[in-house]
Short mmCIF file of C-alpha atoms in Angstrom, two decimals:
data_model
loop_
_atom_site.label_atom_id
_atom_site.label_comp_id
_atom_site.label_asym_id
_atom_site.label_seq_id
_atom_site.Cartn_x
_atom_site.Cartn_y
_atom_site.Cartn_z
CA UNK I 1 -13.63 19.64 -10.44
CA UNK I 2 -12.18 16.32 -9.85
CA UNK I 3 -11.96 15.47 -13.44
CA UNK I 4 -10.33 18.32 -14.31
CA UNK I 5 -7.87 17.41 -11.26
CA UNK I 6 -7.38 13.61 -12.51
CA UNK I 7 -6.75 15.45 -16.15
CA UNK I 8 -4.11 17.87 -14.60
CA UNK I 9 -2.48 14.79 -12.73
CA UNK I 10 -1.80 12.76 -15.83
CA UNK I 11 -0.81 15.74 -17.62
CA UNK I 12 1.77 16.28 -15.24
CA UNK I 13 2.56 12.72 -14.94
CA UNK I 14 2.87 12.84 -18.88
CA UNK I 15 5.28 15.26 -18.40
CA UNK I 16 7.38 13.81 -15.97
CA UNK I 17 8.24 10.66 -18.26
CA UNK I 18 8.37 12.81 -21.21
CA UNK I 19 11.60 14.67 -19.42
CA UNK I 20 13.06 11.47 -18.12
CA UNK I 21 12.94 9.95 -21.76
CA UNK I 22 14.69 13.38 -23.15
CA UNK I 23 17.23 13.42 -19.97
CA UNK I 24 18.14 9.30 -21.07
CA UNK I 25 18.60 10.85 -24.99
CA UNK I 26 20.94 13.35 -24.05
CA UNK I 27 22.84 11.19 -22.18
CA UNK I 28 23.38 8.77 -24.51
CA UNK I 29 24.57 11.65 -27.00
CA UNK I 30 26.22 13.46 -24.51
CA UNK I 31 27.68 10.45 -22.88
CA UNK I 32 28.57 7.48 -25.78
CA UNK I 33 31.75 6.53 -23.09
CA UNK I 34 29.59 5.51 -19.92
CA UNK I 35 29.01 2.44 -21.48
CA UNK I 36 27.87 0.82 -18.14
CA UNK I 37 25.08 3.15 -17.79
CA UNK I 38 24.48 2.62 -21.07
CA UNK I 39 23.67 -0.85 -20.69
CA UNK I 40 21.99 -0.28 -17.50
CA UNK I 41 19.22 1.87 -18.78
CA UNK I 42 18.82 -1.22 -21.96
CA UNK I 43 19.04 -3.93 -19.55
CA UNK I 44 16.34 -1.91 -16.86
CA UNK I 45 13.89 -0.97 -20.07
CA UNK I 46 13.48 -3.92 -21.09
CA UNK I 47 13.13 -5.73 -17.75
CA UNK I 48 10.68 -3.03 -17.14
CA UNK I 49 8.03 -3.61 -19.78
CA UNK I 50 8.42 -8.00 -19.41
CA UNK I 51 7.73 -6.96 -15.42
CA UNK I 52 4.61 -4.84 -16.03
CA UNK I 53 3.42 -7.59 -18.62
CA UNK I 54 3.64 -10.24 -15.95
CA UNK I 55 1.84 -7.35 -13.26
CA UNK I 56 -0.83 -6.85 -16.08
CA UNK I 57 -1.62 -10.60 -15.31
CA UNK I 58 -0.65 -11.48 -11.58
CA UNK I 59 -1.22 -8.19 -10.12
CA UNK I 60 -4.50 -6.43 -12.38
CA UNK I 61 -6.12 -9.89 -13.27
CA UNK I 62 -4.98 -12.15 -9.92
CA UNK I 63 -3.84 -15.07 -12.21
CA UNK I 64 -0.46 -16.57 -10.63
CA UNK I 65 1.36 -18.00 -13.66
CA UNK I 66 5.22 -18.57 -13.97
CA UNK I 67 5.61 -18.85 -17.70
CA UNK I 68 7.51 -15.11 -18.81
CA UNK I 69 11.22 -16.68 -19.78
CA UNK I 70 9.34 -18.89 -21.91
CA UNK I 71 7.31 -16.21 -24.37
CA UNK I 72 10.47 -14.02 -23.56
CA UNK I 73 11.97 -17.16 -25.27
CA UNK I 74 9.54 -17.04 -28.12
CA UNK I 75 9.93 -13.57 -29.03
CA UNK I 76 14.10 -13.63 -28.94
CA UNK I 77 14.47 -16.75 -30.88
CA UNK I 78 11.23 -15.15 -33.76
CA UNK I 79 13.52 -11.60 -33.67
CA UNK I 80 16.89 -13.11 -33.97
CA UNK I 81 15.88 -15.81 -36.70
CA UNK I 82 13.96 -12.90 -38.90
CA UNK I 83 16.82 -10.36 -38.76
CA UNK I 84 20.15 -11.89 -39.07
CA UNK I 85 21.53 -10.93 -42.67
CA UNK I 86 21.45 -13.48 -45.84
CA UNK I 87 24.87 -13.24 -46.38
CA UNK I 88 25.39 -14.05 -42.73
CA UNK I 89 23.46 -17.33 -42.45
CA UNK I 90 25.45 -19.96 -43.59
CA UNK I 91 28.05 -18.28 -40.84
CA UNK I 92 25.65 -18.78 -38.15
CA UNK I 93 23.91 -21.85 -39.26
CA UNK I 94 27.05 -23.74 -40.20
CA UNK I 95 25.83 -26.97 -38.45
CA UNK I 96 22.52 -26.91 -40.67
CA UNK I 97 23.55 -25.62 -44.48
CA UNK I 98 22.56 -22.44 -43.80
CA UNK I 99 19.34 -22.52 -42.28
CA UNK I 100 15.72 -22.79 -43.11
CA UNK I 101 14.99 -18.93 -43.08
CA UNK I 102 16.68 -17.63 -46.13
CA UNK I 103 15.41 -14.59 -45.52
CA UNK I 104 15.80 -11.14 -43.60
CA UNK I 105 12.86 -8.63 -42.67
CA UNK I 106 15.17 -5.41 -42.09
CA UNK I 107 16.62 -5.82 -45.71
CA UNK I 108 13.67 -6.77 -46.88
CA UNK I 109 12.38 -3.49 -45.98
CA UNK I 110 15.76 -1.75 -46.64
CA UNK I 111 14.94 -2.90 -50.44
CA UNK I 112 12.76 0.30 -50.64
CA UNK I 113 12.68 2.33 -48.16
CA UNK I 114 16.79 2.91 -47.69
CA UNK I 115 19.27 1.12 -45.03
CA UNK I 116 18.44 3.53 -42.47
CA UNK I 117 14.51 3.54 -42.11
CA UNK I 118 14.25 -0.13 -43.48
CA UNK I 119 16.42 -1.68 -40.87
CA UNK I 120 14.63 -0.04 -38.22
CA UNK I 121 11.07 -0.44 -39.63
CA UNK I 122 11.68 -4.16 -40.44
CA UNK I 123 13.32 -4.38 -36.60
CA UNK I 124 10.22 -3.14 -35.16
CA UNK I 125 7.96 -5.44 -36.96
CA UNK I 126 10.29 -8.43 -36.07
CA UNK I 127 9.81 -7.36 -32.29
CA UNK I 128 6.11 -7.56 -33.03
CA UNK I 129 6.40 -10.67 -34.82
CA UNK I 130 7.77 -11.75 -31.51
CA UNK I 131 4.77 -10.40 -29.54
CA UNK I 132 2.38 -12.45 -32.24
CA UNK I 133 4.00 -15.97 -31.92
CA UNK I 134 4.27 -15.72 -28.10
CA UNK I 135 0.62 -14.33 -27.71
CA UNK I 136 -0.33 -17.60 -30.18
CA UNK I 137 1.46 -20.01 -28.05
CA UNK I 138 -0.03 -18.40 -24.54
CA UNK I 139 -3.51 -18.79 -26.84
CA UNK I 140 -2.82 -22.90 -27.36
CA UNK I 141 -1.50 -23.12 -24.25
CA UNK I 142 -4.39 -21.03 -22.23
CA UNK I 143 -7.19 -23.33 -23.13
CA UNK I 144 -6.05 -26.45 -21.20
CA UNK I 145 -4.02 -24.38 -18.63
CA UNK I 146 -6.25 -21.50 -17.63
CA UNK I 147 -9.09 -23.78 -15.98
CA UNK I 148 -6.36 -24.38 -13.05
CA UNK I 149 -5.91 -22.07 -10.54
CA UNK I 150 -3.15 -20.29 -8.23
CA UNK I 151 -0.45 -22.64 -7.68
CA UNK I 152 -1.08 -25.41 -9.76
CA UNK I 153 -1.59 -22.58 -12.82
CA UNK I 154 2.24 -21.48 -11.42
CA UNK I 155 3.37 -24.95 -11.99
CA UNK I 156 1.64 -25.57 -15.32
CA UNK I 157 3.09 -22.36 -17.26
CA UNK I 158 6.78 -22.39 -15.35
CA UNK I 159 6.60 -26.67 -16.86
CA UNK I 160 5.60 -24.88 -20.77
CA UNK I 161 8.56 -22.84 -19.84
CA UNK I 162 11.12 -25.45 -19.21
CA UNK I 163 9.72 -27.78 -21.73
CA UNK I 164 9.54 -24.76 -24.23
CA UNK I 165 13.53 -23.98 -23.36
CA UNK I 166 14.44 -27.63 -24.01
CA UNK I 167 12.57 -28.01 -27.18
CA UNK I 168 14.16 -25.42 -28.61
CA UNK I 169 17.77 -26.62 -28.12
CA UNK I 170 16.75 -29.74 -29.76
CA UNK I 171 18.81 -30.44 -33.15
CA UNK I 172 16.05 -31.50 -34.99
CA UNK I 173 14.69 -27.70 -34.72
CA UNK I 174 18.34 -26.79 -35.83
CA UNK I 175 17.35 -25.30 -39.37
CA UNK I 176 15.08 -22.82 -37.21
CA UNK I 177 16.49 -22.74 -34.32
CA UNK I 178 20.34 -23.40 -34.12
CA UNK I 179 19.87 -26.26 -32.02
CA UNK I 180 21.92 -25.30 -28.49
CA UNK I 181 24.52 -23.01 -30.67
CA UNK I 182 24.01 -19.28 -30.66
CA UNK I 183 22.12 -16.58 -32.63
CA UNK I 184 23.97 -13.57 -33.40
CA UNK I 185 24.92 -10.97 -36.45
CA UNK I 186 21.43 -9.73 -36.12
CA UNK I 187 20.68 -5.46 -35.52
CA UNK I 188 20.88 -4.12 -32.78
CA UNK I 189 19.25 -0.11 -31.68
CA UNK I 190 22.71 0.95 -30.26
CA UNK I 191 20.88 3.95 -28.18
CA UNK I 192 19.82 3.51 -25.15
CA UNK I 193 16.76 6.20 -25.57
CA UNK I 194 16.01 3.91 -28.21
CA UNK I 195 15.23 1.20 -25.46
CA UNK I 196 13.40 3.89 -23.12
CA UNK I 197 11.33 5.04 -26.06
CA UNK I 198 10.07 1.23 -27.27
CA UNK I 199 9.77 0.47 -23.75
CA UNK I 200 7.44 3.41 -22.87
CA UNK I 201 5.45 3.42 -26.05
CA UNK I 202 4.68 -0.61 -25.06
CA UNK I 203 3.91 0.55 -21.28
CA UNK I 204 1.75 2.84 -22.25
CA UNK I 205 -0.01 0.77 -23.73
CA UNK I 206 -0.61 -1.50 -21.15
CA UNK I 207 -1.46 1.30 -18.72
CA UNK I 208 -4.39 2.26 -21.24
CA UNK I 209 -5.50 -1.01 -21.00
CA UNK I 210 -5.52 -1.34 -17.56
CA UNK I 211 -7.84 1.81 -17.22
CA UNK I 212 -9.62 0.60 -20.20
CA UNK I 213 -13.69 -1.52 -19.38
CA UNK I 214 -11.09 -4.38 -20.00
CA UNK I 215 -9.10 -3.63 -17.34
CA UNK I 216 -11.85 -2.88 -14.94
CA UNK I 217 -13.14 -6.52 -16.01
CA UNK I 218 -9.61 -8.17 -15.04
CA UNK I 219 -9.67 -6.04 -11.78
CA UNK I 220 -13.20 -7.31 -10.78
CA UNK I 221 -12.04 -10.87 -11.69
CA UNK I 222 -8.81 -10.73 -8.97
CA UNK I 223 -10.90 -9.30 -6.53
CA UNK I 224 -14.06 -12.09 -6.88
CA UNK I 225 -14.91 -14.04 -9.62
CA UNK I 226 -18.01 -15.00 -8.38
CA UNK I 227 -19.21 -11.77 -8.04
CA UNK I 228 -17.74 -10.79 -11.51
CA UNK I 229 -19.46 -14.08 -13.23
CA UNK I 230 -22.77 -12.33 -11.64
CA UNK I 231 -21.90 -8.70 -13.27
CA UNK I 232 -22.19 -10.26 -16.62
CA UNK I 233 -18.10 -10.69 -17.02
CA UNK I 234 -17.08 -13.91 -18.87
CA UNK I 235 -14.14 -15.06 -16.63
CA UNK I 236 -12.73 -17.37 -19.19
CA UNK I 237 -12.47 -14.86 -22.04
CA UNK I 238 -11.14 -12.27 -19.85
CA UNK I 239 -8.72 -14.67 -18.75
CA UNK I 240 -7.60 -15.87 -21.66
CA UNK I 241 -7.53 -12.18 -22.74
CA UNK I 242 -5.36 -11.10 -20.31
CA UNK I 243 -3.10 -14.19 -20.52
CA UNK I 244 -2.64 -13.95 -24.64
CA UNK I 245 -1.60 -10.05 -24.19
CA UNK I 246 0.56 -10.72 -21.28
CA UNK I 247 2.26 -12.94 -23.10
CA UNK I 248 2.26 -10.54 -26.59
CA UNK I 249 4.46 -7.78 -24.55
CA UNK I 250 6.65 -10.91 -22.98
CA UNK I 251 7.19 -11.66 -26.41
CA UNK I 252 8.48 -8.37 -27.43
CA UNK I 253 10.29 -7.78 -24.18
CA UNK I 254 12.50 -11.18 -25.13
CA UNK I 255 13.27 -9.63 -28.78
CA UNK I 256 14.49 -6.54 -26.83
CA UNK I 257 16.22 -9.17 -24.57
CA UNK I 258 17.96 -10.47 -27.50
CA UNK I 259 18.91 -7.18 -29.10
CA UNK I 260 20.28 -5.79 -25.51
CA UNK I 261 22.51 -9.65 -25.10
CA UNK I 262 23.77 -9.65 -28.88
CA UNK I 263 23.65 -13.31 -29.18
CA UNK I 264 20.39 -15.64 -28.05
CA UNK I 265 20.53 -19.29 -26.69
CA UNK I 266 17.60 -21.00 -25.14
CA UNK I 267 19.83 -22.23 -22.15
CA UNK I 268 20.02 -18.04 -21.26
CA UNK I 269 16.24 -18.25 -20.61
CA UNK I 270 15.84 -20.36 -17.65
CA UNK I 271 13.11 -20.09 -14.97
CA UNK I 272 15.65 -18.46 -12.36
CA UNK I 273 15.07 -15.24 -15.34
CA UNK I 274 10.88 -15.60 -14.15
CA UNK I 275 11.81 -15.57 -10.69
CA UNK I 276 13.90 -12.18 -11.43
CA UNK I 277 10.79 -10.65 -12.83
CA UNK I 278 8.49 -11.73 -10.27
CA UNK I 279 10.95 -10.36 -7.86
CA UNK I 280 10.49 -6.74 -9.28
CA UNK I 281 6.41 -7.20 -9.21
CA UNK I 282 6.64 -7.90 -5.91
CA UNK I 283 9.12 -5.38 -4.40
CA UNK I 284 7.56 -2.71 -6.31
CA UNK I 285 4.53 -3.12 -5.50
CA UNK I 286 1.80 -6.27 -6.77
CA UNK I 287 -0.93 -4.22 -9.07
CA UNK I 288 1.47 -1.28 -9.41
CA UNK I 289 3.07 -0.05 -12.79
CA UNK I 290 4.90 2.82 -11.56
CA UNK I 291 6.12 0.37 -8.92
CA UNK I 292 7.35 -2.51 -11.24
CA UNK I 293 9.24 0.15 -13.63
CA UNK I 294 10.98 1.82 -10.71
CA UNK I 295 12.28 -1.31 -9.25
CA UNK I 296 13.28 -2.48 -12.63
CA UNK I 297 15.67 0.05 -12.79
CA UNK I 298 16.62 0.34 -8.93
CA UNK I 299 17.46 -3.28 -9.02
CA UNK I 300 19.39 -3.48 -12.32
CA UNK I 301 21.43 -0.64 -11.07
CA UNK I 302 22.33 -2.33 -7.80
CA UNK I 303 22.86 -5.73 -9.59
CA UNK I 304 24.87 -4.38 -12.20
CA UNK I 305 26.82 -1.10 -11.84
CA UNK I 306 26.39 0.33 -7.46
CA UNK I 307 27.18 -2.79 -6.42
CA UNK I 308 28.99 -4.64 -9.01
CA UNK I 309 32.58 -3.98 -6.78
CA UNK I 310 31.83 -6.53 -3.95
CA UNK I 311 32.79 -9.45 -6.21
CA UNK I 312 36.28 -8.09 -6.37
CA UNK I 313 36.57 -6.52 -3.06
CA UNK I 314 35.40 -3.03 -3.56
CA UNK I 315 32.82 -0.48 -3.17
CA UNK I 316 32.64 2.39 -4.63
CA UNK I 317 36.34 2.48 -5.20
CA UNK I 318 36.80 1.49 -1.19
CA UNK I 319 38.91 -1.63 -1.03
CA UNK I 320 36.47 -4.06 1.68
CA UNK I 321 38.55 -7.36 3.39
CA UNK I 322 39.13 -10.23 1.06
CA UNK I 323 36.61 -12.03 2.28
CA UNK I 324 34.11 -10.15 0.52
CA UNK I 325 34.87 -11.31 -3.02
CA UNK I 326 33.34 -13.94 -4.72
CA UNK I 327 29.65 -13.43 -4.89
CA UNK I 328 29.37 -11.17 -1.65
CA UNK I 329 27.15 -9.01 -4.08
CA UNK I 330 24.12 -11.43 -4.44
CA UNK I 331 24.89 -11.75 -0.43
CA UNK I 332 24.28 -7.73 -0.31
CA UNK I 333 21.30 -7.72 -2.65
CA UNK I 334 19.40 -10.46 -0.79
CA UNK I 335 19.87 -8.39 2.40
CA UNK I 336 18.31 -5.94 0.87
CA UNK I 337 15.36 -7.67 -0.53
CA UNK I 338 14.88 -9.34 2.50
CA UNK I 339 14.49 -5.50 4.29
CA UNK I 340 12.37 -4.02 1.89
CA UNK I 341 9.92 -6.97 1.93
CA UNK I 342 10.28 -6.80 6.09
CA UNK I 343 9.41 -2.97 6.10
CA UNK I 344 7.31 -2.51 2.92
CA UNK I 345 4.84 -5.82 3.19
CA UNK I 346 2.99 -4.87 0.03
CA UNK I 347 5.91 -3.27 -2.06
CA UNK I 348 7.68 -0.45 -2.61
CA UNK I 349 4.54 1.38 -4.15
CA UNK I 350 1.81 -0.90 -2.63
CA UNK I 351 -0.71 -0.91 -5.16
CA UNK I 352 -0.30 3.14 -5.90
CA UNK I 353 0.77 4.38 -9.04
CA UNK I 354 2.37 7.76 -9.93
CA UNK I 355 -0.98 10.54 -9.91
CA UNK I 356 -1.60 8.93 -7.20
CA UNK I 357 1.17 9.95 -4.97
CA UNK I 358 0.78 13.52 -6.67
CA UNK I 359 -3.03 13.81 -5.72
CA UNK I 360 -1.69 13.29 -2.46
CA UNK I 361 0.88 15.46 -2.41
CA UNK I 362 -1.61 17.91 -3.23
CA UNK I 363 -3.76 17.27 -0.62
CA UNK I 364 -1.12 17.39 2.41
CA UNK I 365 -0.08 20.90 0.28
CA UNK I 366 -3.90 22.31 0.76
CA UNK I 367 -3.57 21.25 4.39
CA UNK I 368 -0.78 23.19 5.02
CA UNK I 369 -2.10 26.18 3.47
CA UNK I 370 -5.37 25.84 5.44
CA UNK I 371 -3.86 25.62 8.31
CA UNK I 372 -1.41 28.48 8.05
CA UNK I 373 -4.37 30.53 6.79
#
């Protein structure tokens, strides 16, 4: 009976995102002039899946590391460089005769499979690409890095980041990288259901993971290693493992990054961009995926569209006294941070995730009917 319960629950659940990715397609045919919300629902997509990547590995696996700008880095710079057009190179690389990469994946694939399909097929497998390189580098950097632990771990990965951010700018990388000069002229998915479908397809992943004997392995490993070492669980595989596919879905958050900006520049991806992320895992909720996506998209809201007025002096088309201009917003938001972390001390959702809330809305539902019986 309960397994046929748990079934109905993620049926349901199913369901329920199923709708909400149809409701963000019609809107975006429906719609094409709201461009704000338009770029809300990119922006909160994307944060969304590079927020449940770094939950997979601070919240499911209890590993504190700070390193997500810098494989959101990775995967930006690998999609931009493999998808800006031949005959735009020399455009973009002007500083370094055109650029090492002479070469673009979508037309390679648009060779024989037509402009359409082939720019989106070679797209996706750019993103992926993306995923690879920053799942190798997390690899090469996990084996001297994942013997620390909890803060010094923190500092080790958010130092990769910053070193990984400065590298890249440097000119001798230019042929690759553009030096400290933009990327741009590269494809971009101009729907924002688009963004809602890549970014659900990737979640999903991660949540099957998470229920996966892998995922019960990471679990046992946050809550005691010692008592996972004695289960038979070898901590530094796992960790590793969980580090390498963090990283993999940081990676293709980044080239979603990059398509949602338009242009890419390392100096974008500093670690004030980790601290954004973390900021999400926290408020919704540390070892919650429902809770990470729903603050992704509460707090890009706020940030960006409900309470973009203050900086000029408005809110919601109320003129406020001039001396709320000038950056009163980040004022507002960190008011409200600072009350949501006050009243909910483990997070929005705690560490609860969507059937669970509707098992439990069940249960106070056969209550009532008990009682009024």
């Amino acid at each position: 009976m309960k397994k046929k319960t748990i079934q109905k629950e993620h049926i349901i659940t199913a369901v329920i995102l199923l709708a909400l990715l149809a409701a963000a397609f019609v809107l975006d045919s429906m719609l094409p002039s709201y461009h704000i919300a338009i770029k809300v629902i990119k922006k909160a997509c994307v944060y969304s899946l590079v927020a449940v990547s770094m939950n997979l590995l601070n919240g499911f696996t209890g590993l504190f590391s700070l390193g997500q700008a810098g494989f959101m880095l990775l995967g930006a710079y690998s999609y931009a460089v493999l998808c800006i057009p031949v005959a735009k190179r020399a455009g973009v690389y002007q500083y370094f005769d055109g650029g090492l990469v002479q070469f673009s994946i979508p037309e390679f694939f648009s060779g024989f499979l037509g402009e359409t399909v082939g720019t989106t097929v070679g797209m996706l497998a750019a993103l992926l690409i993306g995923g690879l390189v920053a799942a190798l580098f997390a690899y090469l950097i996990g084996l001297p890095v994942l013997r620390l632990k909890s803060d010094y771990l923190a500092i080790a990965t958010l130092g990769f980041a910053e070193i990984l951010r400065a590298f890249f700018q440097w000119n001798a990388l230019g042929p690759i990288t553009n030096g400290s000069n933009l990327l741009k002229s590269y494809p971009d998915f101009a729907r924002a259901g688009s963004y809602m479908l890549l970014a659900g397809a990737f979640i999903a992943c991660i949540v099957l993971l998470v229920n996966s004997t892998y995922g019960r392995a990471f679990k046992a490993i946050r809550d005691d290693e010692v008592a996972a070492e004695a289960m038979g669980i070898n901590l530094a595989h796992h960790k590793r493992l969980a580090f390498i596919i963090s990283s993999f879905f940081a990676g293709i958050g980044g080239g979603m990054l990059a398509m949602y900006m338009g242009a890419v520049q390392a100096l974008s991806f500093k670690s004030t961009m980790t601290y954004e992320i973390l900021l999400i895992v926290v408020i919704g909720g540390i070892g919650s995926i429902t809770g990470s996506v729903l603050t992704s998209f509460l707090y890009v809201a706020s940030l960006e569209w409900l309470l973009r007025g203050l900086d000029s002096g408005t809110f919601l088309g109320i003129n406020a006294p001039g001396i709320f201009k000038n950056g009163f917003r980040m004022a507002v938001v960190s008011v409200i941070i600072m009350v949501v972390v006050l009243f909910f001390r483990k997070g929005i959702m705690g560490d609860k995730e969507l059937p669970d809330l509707l098992r439990k809305r069940a249960k106070s539902t056969k209550k009532e009917d008990g009682a009024n019986e």
